[in-house]
PDB file of C-alpha atoms and ligand atoms in Angstrom:
ATOM      1  CA  UNK A   1      -3.436 -20.700  10.186  1.00 86.00           C
ATOM      2  CA  UNK A   2      -2.944 -17.707   7.513  1.00 93.00           C
ATOM      3  CA  UNK A   3      -5.065 -18.165   4.523  1.00 97.00           C
ATOM      4  CA  UNK A   4      -3.918 -16.694   1.163  1.00 98.00           C
ATOM      5  CA  UNK A   5      -6.018 -15.727  -1.993  1.00 98.00           C
ATOM      6  CA  UNK A   6      -4.050 -16.453  -4.885  1.00 98.00           C
ATOM      7  CA  UNK A   7      -5.540 -14.271  -8.314  1.00 98.00           C
ATOM      8  CA  UNK A   8      -3.675 -15.841 -11.249  1.00 97.00           C
ATOM      9  CA  UNK A   9      -4.683 -17.324 -14.483  1.00 97.00           C
ATOM     10  CA  UNK A  10      -1.657 -19.226 -15.472  1.00 96.00           C
ATOM     11  CA  UNK A  11      -2.303 -22.497 -14.065  1.00 96.00           C
ATOM     12  CA  UNK A  12       1.467 -23.544 -13.989  1.00 94.00           C
ATOM     13  CA  UNK A  13       2.459 -20.666 -11.720  1.00 94.00           C
ATOM     14  CA  UNK A  14      -0.640 -20.726  -9.435  1.00 96.00           C
ATOM     15  CA  UNK A  15      -0.066 -24.206  -8.459  1.00 95.00           C
ATOM     16  CA  UNK A  16       3.515 -23.336  -7.828  1.00 94.00           C
ATOM     17  CA  UNK A  17       2.507 -20.837  -5.513  1.00 95.00           C
ATOM     18  CA  UNK A  18       0.001 -23.388  -3.699  1.00 97.00           C
ATOM     19  CA  UNK A  19       2.463 -25.975  -3.286  1.00 96.00           C
ATOM     20  CA  UNK A  20       5.095 -23.873  -1.981  1.00 95.00           C
ATOM     21  CA  UNK A  21       2.761 -21.602   0.337  1.00 96.00           C
ATOM     22  CA  UNK A  22       1.103 -24.885   1.547  1.00 97.00           C
ATOM     23  CA  UNK A  23       4.553 -25.999   2.417  1.00 96.00           C
ATOM     24  CA  UNK A  24       5.197 -23.076   4.557  1.00 95.00           C
ATOM     25  CA  UNK A  25       2.048 -23.914   6.568  1.00 95.00           C
ATOM     26  CA  UNK A  26      -0.123 -21.528   4.515  1.00 97.00           C
ATOM     27  CA  UNK A  27      -3.786 -22.292   3.421  1.00 97.00           C
ATOM     28  CA  UNK A  28      -4.167 -21.197  -0.056  1.00 98.00           C
ATOM     29  CA  UNK A  29      -7.263 -20.713  -2.343  1.00 98.00           C
ATOM     30  CA  UNK A  30      -6.679 -19.922  -6.255  1.00 98.00           C
ATOM     31  CA  UNK A  31      -9.085 -17.964  -8.439  1.00 98.00           C
ATOM     32  CA  UNK A  32      -8.160 -17.167 -12.165  1.00 97.00           C
ATOM     33  CA  UNK A  33     -10.227 -14.049 -12.684  1.00 98.00           C
ATOM     34  CA  UNK A  34     -10.381 -10.615 -11.053  1.00 97.00           C
ATOM     35  CA  UNK A  35     -14.245 -10.739 -11.158  1.00 98.00           C
ATOM     36  CA  UNK A  36     -13.964 -14.026  -8.839  1.00 98.00           C
ATOM     37  CA  UNK A  37     -11.439 -12.360  -6.662  1.00 98.00           C
ATOM     38  CA  UNK A  38     -13.511  -9.376  -6.036  1.00 97.00           C
ATOM     39  CA  UNK A  39     -16.405 -12.018  -5.154  1.00 97.00           C
ATOM     40  CA  UNK A  40     -14.520 -13.425  -2.407  1.00 97.00           C
ATOM     41  CA  UNK A  41     -12.848 -10.139  -0.961  1.00 97.00           C
ATOM     42  CA  UNK A  42     -16.196  -7.378  -1.153  1.00 94.00           C
ATOM     43  CA  UNK A  43     -17.785  -6.966   1.295  1.00 89.00           C
ATOM     44  CA  UNK A  44     -15.775  -7.885   4.066  1.00 80.00           C
ATOM     45  CA  UNK A  45     -14.779  -9.328   6.433  1.00 87.00           C
ATOM     46  CA  UNK A  46     -13.365 -12.358   4.774  1.00 92.00           C
ATOM     47  CA  UNK A  47     -11.386 -15.508   5.647  1.00 95.00           C
ATOM     48  CA  UNK A  48      -8.426 -14.227   3.825  1.00 96.00           C
ATOM     49  CA  UNK A  49      -5.139 -12.842   5.324  1.00 93.00           C
ATOM     50  CA  UNK A  50      -3.587 -11.879   2.483  1.00 95.00           C
ATOM     51  CA  UNK A  51      -3.905 -11.725  -1.420  1.00 97.00           C
ATOM     52  CA  UNK A  52      -1.438 -12.384  -3.989  1.00 98.00           C
ATOM     53  CA  UNK A  53      -2.597 -10.750  -7.147  1.00 98.00           C
ATOM     54  CA  UNK A  54      -1.313 -10.716 -10.758  1.00 97.00           C
ATOM     55  CA  UNK A  55      -1.560  -7.885 -13.118  1.00 95.00           C
ATOM     56  CA  UNK A  56      -2.497  -9.728 -16.288  1.00 94.00           C
ATOM     57  CA  UNK A  57      -5.706 -11.395 -15.778  1.00 96.00           C
ATOM     58  CA  UNK A  58      -8.536 -12.155 -18.217  1.00 95.00           C
ATOM     59  CA  UNK A  59     -11.323  -9.709 -18.114  1.00 92.00           C
ATOM     60  CA  UNK A  60     -11.059  -7.339 -15.195  1.00 96.00           C
ATOM     61  CA  UNK A  61      -7.183  -6.764 -14.454  1.00 96.00           C
ATOM     62  CA  UNK A  62      -5.144  -6.629 -11.350  1.00 97.00           C
ATOM     63  CA  UNK A  63      -4.862  -2.832 -11.165  1.00 96.00           C
ATOM     64  CA  UNK A  64      -8.911  -2.485 -11.177  1.00 97.00           C
ATOM     65  CA  UNK A  65      -9.301  -5.283  -8.822  1.00 98.00           C
ATOM     66  CA  UNK A  66      -6.937  -3.517  -6.442  1.00 96.00           C
ATOM     67  CA  UNK A  67      -8.631  -0.251  -6.598  1.00 95.00           C
ATOM     68  CA  UNK A  68     -12.111  -1.768  -6.335  1.00 96.00           C
ATOM     69  CA  UNK A  69     -10.867  -3.830  -3.122  1.00 95.00           C
ATOM     70  CA  UNK A  70      -9.539  -0.420  -1.467  1.00 91.00           C
ATOM     71  CA  UNK A  71     -12.802   1.771  -2.734  1.00 90.00           C
ATOM     72  CA  UNK A  72     -14.878  -1.116  -1.052  1.00 92.00           C
ATOM     73  CA  UNK A  73     -12.769  -0.676   2.134  1.00 86.00           C
ATOM     74  CA  UNK A  74     -11.212  -3.795   1.714  1.00 90.00           C
ATOM     75  CA  UNK A  75      -7.804  -3.117   3.135  1.00 86.00           C
ATOM     76  CA  UNK A  76      -6.235  -6.804   3.105  1.00 90.00           C
ATOM     77  CA  UNK A  77      -2.335  -6.795   2.695  1.00 90.00           C
ATOM     78  CA  UNK A  78      -2.043  -7.363  -1.106  1.00 93.00           C
ATOM     79  CA  UNK A  79       1.325  -8.430  -3.105  1.00 94.00           C
ATOM     80  CA  UNK A  80       0.915  -7.570  -6.937  1.00 94.00           C
ATOM     81  CA  UNK A  81       2.800  -9.469  -9.491  1.00 94.00           C
ATOM     82  CA  UNK A  82       3.979  -7.337 -12.342  1.00 87.00           C
ATOM     83  CA  UNK A  83       5.416  -7.888 -15.590  1.00 82.00           C
ATOM     84  CA  UNK A  84       9.213  -7.388 -15.736  1.00 73.00           C
ATOM     85  CA  UNK A  85       9.982  -4.374 -18.079  1.00 70.00           C
ATOM     86  CA  UNK A  86       6.873  -2.310 -17.045  1.00 77.00           C
ATOM     87  CA  UNK A  87       8.522  -0.322 -13.981  1.00 72.00           C
ATOM     88  CA  UNK A  88       5.520   1.840 -14.398  1.00 79.00           C
ATOM     89  CA  UNK A  89       3.171  -1.094 -13.462  1.00 85.00           C
ATOM     90  CA  UNK A  90       4.866  -0.792 -10.219  1.00 82.00           C
ATOM     91  CA  UNK A  91       3.532   2.544  -9.505  1.00 80.00           C
ATOM     92  CA  UNK A  92       0.453   1.824 -11.025  1.00 87.00           C
ATOM     93  CA  UNK A  93      -0.044  -0.715  -8.334  1.00 88.00           C
ATOM     94  CA  UNK A  94       0.900   1.275  -5.686  1.00 84.00           C
ATOM     95  CA  UNK A  95      -1.685   3.923  -6.873  1.00 84.00           C
ATOM     96  CA  UNK A  96      -4.340   1.392  -6.923  1.00 89.00           C
ATOM     97  CA  UNK A  97      -3.595   0.618  -3.282  1.00 88.00           C
ATOM     98  CA  UNK A  98      -1.222  -2.280  -3.406  1.00 90.00           C
ATOM     99  CA  UNK A  99       1.145  -3.039  -0.367  1.00 86.00           C
ATOM    100  CA  UNK A 100       4.020  -4.792  -2.096  1.00 85.00           C
ATOM    101  CA  UNK A 101       4.878  -6.026  -5.591  1.00 86.00           C
ATOM    102  CA  UNK A 102       7.230  -8.687  -7.488  1.00 88.00           C
ATOM    103  CA  UNK A 103       8.345  -8.579 -10.960  1.00 88.00           C
ATOM    104  CA  UNK A 104       7.798 -11.830 -12.856  1.00 89.00           C
ATOM    105  CA  UNK A 105       9.599 -14.079 -12.870  1.00 89.00           C
ATOM    106  CA  UNK A 106      10.376 -14.158  -9.367  1.00 90.00           C
ATOM    107  CA  UNK A 107      11.958 -16.548  -6.801  1.00 90.00           C
ATOM    108  CA  UNK A 108       9.614 -18.227  -4.867  1.00 90.00           C
ATOM    109  CA  UNK A 109      11.711 -17.982  -1.556  1.00 90.00           C
ATOM    110  CA  UNK A 110      11.349 -14.410  -2.301  1.00 88.00           C
ATOM    111  CA  UNK A 111       7.549 -14.450  -2.461  1.00 92.00           C
ATOM    112  CA  UNK A 112       7.237 -16.221   0.722  1.00 92.00           C
ATOM    113  CA  UNK A 113       9.361 -13.709   2.690  1.00 89.00           C
ATOM    114  CA  UNK A 114       7.654 -11.002   1.517  1.00 88.00           C
ATOM    115  CA  UNK A 115       4.086 -12.441   2.257  1.00 91.00           C
ATOM    116  CA  UNK A 116       5.630 -13.170   5.810  1.00 89.00           C
ATOM    117  CA  UNK A 117       6.466  -9.491   5.907  1.00 83.00           C
ATOM    118  CA  UNK A 118       2.999  -8.405   5.111  1.00 84.00           C
ATOM    119  CA  UNK A 119       1.382 -10.573   7.447  1.00 85.00           C
ATOM    120  CA  UNK A 120       3.955  -9.729  10.031  1.00 81.00           C
ATOM    121  CA  UNK A 121       2.912  -5.999   9.480  1.00 72.00           C
ATOM    122  CA  UNK A 122      -0.569  -6.936   9.620  1.00 71.00           C
ATOM    123  CA  UNK A 123      -0.070  -8.838  13.087  1.00 74.00           C
ATOM    124  CA  UNK A 124       1.601  -5.666  14.280  1.00 68.00           C
ATOM    125  CA  UNK A 125      -1.548  -3.365  13.138  1.00 64.00           C
ATOM    126  CA  UNK A 126      -3.484  -5.733  15.204  1.00 66.00           C
ATOM    127  CA  UNK A 127      -1.731  -5.985  18.287  1.00 69.00           C
ATOM    128  CA  UNK A 128      -1.444  -2.378  18.730  1.00 61.00           C
ATOM    129  CA  UNK A 129      -5.088  -2.163  17.876  1.00 57.00           C
ATOM    130  CA  UNK A 130      -6.012  -4.382  20.681  1.00 60.00           C
ATOM    131  CA  UNK A 131      -3.341  -2.416  23.148  1.00 59.00           C
ATOM    132  CA  UNK A 132      -4.770   0.951  21.923  1.00 54.00           C
ATOM    133  CA  UNK A 133      -6.972   0.962  24.855  1.00 50.00           C
ATOM    134  CA  UNK A 134      -4.268   0.155  27.387  1.00 53.00           C
ATOM    135  CA  UNK A 135      -3.236   3.091  29.353  1.00 56.00           C
ATOM    136  CA  UNK A 136       0.387   4.455  29.435  1.00 56.00           C
ATOM    137  CA  UNK A 137       1.366   2.325  26.368  1.00 49.00           C
ATOM    138  CA  UNK A 138       3.406   4.668  23.694  1.00 51.00           C
ATOM    139  CA  UNK A 139       1.514   5.182  20.699  1.00 61.00           C
ATOM    140  CA  UNK A 140       2.960   6.256  17.580  1.00 81.00           C
ATOM    141  CA  UNK A 141       1.134   9.004  16.828  1.00 87.00           C
ATOM    142  CA  UNK A 142       1.847  12.260  14.993  1.00 90.00           C
ATOM    143  CA  UNK A 143       0.104  15.641  15.624  1.00 93.00           C
ATOM    144  CA  UNK A 144      -0.006  18.501  13.464  1.00 94.00           C
ATOM    145  CA  UNK A 145      -2.441  21.502  12.326  1.00 93.00           C
ATOM    146  CA  UNK A 146      -2.637  24.850  13.839  1.00 89.00           C
ATOM    147  CA  UNK A 147      -5.194  23.455  16.214  1.00 89.00           C
ATOM    148  CA  UNK A 148      -3.053  20.379  16.682  1.00 90.00           C
ATOM    149  CA  UNK A 149      -6.670  18.938  15.309  1.00 92.00           C
ATOM    150  CA  UNK A 150      -4.914  16.482  12.795  1.00 94.00           C
ATOM    151  CA  UNK A 151      -3.049  13.067  13.715  1.00 93.00           C
ATOM    152  CA  UNK A 152      -1.819  10.271  12.149  1.00 91.00           C
ATOM    153  CA  UNK A 153      -1.526   6.964  13.917  1.00 88.00           C
ATOM    154  CA  UNK A 154       1.344   4.846  12.554  1.00 82.00           C
ATOM    155  CA  UNK A 155       0.397   1.547  14.138  1.00 79.00           C
ATOM    156  CA  UNK A 156      -3.143   1.754  12.835  1.00 81.00           C
ATOM    157  CA  UNK A 157      -2.350   3.507   9.215  1.00 85.00           C
ATOM    158  CA  UNK A 158      -5.212   5.961  10.215  1.00 89.00           C
ATOM    159  CA  UNK A 159      -5.299   9.602   9.741  1.00 93.00           C
ATOM    160  CA  UNK A 160      -7.693  11.554  11.748  1.00 94.00           C
ATOM    161  CA  UNK A 161      -8.405  14.874  10.513  1.00 94.00           C
ATOM    162  CA  UNK A 162     -10.843  17.359  12.601  1.00 89.00           C
ATOM    163  CA  UNK A 163     -12.797  13.978  13.716  1.00 90.00           C
ATOM    164  CA  UNK A 164     -12.893  12.240  10.544  1.00 92.00           C
ATOM    165  CA  UNK A 165     -10.723   9.165   9.990  1.00 92.00           C
ATOM    166  CA  UNK A 166      -9.061   7.932   6.899  1.00 90.00           C
ATOM    167  CA  UNK A 167      -7.496   4.477   6.327  1.00 87.00           C
ATOM    168  CA  UNK A 168      -4.590   4.710   4.497  1.00 86.00           C
ATOM    169  CA  UNK A 169      -2.341   1.982   2.708  1.00 82.00           C
ATOM    170  CA  UNK A 170       0.990   0.894   3.879  1.00 78.00           C
ATOM    171  CA  UNK A 171       2.719   3.021   1.039  1.00 78.00           C
ATOM    172  CA  UNK A 172       0.468   6.126   1.757  1.00 84.00           C
ATOM    173  CA  UNK A 173       1.420   5.937   5.431  1.00 85.00           C
ATOM    174  CA  UNK A 174       5.282   5.120   4.611  1.00 84.00           C
ATOM    175  CA  UNK A 175       5.263   8.134   2.286  1.00 89.00           C
ATOM    176  CA  UNK A 176       3.846  10.313   4.485  1.00 91.00           C
ATOM    177  CA  UNK A 177       6.118   9.137   7.318  1.00 88.00           C
ATOM    178  CA  UNK A 178       9.110   9.804   5.101  1.00 91.00           C
ATOM    179  CA  UNK A 179       7.829  13.280   4.804  1.00 94.00           C
ATOM    180  CA  UNK A 180       7.300  13.807   8.332  1.00 92.00           C
ATOM    181  CA  UNK A 181      10.704  12.422   9.069  1.00 91.00           C
ATOM    182  CA  UNK A 182      12.263  15.403   6.818  1.00 94.00           C
ATOM    183  CA  UNK A 183       9.771  17.924   8.194  1.00 93.00           C
ATOM    184  CA  UNK A 184      10.607  21.379   6.493  1.00 95.00           C
ATOM    185  CA  UNK A 185      13.176  19.895   4.396  1.00 96.00           C
ATOM    186  CA  UNK A 186      12.277  19.793   0.112  1.00 97.00           C
ATOM    187  CA  UNK A 187      12.377  16.072  -0.707  1.00 97.00           C
ATOM    188  CA  UNK A 188      12.942  15.275  -4.671  1.00 95.00           C
ATOM    189  CA  UNK A 189      10.464  12.852  -6.348  1.00 92.00           C
ATOM    190  CA  UNK A 190      13.527  10.529  -6.927  1.00 90.00           C
ATOM    191  CA  UNK A 191      14.577  10.393  -3.422  1.00 92.00           C
ATOM    192  CA  UNK A 192      11.155   9.220  -2.526  1.00 90.00           C
ATOM    193  CA  UNK A 193      11.006   6.315  -5.158  1.00 84.00           C
ATOM    194  CA  UNK A 194      14.275   5.495  -3.664  1.00 84.00           C
ATOM    195  CA  UNK A 195      13.794   5.829  -0.151  1.00 85.00           C
ATOM    196  CA  UNK A 196      10.001   4.953   0.125  1.00 82.00           C
ATOM    197  CA  UNK A 197       9.530   2.489  -2.972  1.00 75.00           C
ATOM    198  CA  UNK A 198      12.936   1.244  -2.784  1.00 73.00           C
ATOM    199  CA  UNK A 199      12.722   1.886  -6.751  1.00 72.00           C
ATOM    200  CA  UNK A 200      16.588   2.539  -8.249  1.00 68.00           C
ATOM    201  CA  UNK A 201      15.733   2.497 -11.789  1.00 64.00           C
ATOM    202  CA  UNK A 202      14.876   5.524 -13.905  1.00 66.00           C
ATOM    203  CA  UNK A 203      11.023   5.546 -13.369  1.00 66.00           C
ATOM    204  CA  UNK A 204       8.614   8.103 -14.318  1.00 71.00           C
ATOM    205  CA  UNK A 205       7.804   9.828 -11.182  1.00 76.00           C
ATOM    206  CA  UNK A 206       4.638  11.101 -11.928  1.00 75.00           C
ATOM    207  CA  UNK A 207       2.807   8.735  -9.827  1.00 74.00           C
ATOM    208  CA  UNK A 208       4.175  10.392  -6.839  1.00 84.00           C
ATOM    209  CA  UNK A 209       2.046  13.250  -7.727  1.00 87.00           C
ATOM    210  CA  UNK A 210      -0.584  11.124  -7.841  1.00 83.00           C
ATOM    211  CA  UNK A 211      -0.015   9.782  -4.024  1.00 87.00           C
ATOM    212  CA  UNK A 212       0.162  13.527  -2.976  1.00 93.00           C
ATOM    213  CA  UNK A 213      -2.760  14.599  -4.531  1.00 90.00           C
ATOM    214  CA  UNK A 214      -4.595  11.654  -2.522  1.00 88.00           C
ATOM    215  CA  UNK A 215      -2.988  12.518   0.763  1.00 93.00           C
ATOM    216  CA  UNK A 216      -3.894  16.374   0.135  1.00 95.00           C
ATOM    217  CA  UNK A 217      -7.532  15.050   0.068  1.00 93.00           C
ATOM    218  CA  UNK A 218      -7.201  13.713   3.281  1.00 93.00           C
ATOM    219  CA  UNK A 219      -5.029  16.259   5.065  1.00 95.00           C
ATOM    220  CA  UNK A 220      -5.730  19.870   3.641  1.00 96.00           C
ATOM    221  CA  UNK A 221      -8.517  22.050   4.420  1.00 94.00           C
ATOM    222  CA  UNK A 222      -8.331  23.296   0.784  1.00 96.00           C
ATOM    223  CA  UNK A 223      -6.358  20.787  -1.037  1.00 95.00           C
ATOM    224  CA  UNK A 224      -5.828  23.330  -4.016  1.00 95.00           C
ATOM    225  CA  UNK A 225      -3.948  25.324  -1.487  1.00 97.00           C
ATOM    226  CA  UNK A 226      -1.981  23.086   0.659  1.00 97.00           C
ATOM    227  CA  UNK A 227      -0.406  23.953   4.042  1.00 96.00           C
ATOM    228  CA  UNK A 228       1.181  20.802   4.827  1.00 97.00           C
ATOM    229  CA  UNK A 229       2.254  19.230   1.796  1.00 97.00           C
ATOM    230  CA  UNK A 230       3.702  21.889  -0.432  1.00 97.00           C
ATOM    231  CA  UNK A 231       5.292  21.452  -3.701  1.00 97.00           C
ATOM    232  CA  UNK A 232       9.007  22.515  -4.284  1.00 96.00           C
ATOM    233  CA  UNK A 233       8.858  23.634  -7.649  1.00 94.00           C
ATOM    234  CA  UNK A 234      11.543  21.615 -10.015  1.00 92.00           C
ATOM    235  CA  UNK A 235      12.430  19.154  -7.006  1.00 93.00           C
ATOM    236  CA  UNK A 236       9.362  17.452  -5.203  1.00 95.00           C
ATOM    237  CA  UNK A 237       7.676  18.083  -1.890  1.00 97.00           C
ATOM    238  CA  UNK A 238       8.031  19.403   1.426  1.00 97.00           C
ATOM    239  CA  UNK A 239       6.087  18.651   4.528  1.00 97.00           C
ATOM    240  CA  UNK A 240       5.112  21.516   6.868  1.00 96.00           C
ATOM    241  CA  UNK A 241       3.438  20.406  10.280  1.00 93.00           C
TER     242      UNK A 241
HETATM  243 CA1   CA B 301      -1.735 -13.986 -15.595  1.00 89.29          CA
END
């Protein structure tokens, strides 16, 4: 049975989530503060399979919890609940390492569908982990660099750069996948927001730059003089293998 940790201080909403998730066959545990959430999630491994994390919490907020989880190597699929009217919160959440988000108020049916989607994705990653050793299985690995010493495994969401392995969040991997799919083409920040994050509104595109900075730190020999993730002035970015 899949176990979901709900981090939400509004008791009315938290018990509504519990009721609906349990009706769908999930096991649910609720905590009301970020500090309690971190106690249950870090250090891993934990009994949880996914996390629903509210942004507005007493004490440590959802963004801090998110980034502390990821910094501690806790990569559990996490959906953040952000406040309507704060589109920047969405990108802040992704920057911190969230895998998906919903703006409040939301339809419970949609939340359940999103959680199912995250867990499916997780099962898929685990299945490919198990089959990674099987010979002859096609693996979704993209290799690049002058000496072909850099690779990205889309199944495991892992970057391997000259022998060193970096774990990517779903959105980091999706952004990189999008740029690789458009190898050599300049892609605008607005296009990335629409295609990778499915954000249509006029959102500040600067957080995209933070994603790129982070990805450059992983894949570039000298992040200040990138050779793979190039800036296209006035437009956005271009990936070169
Ligand atoms: Ca709250």
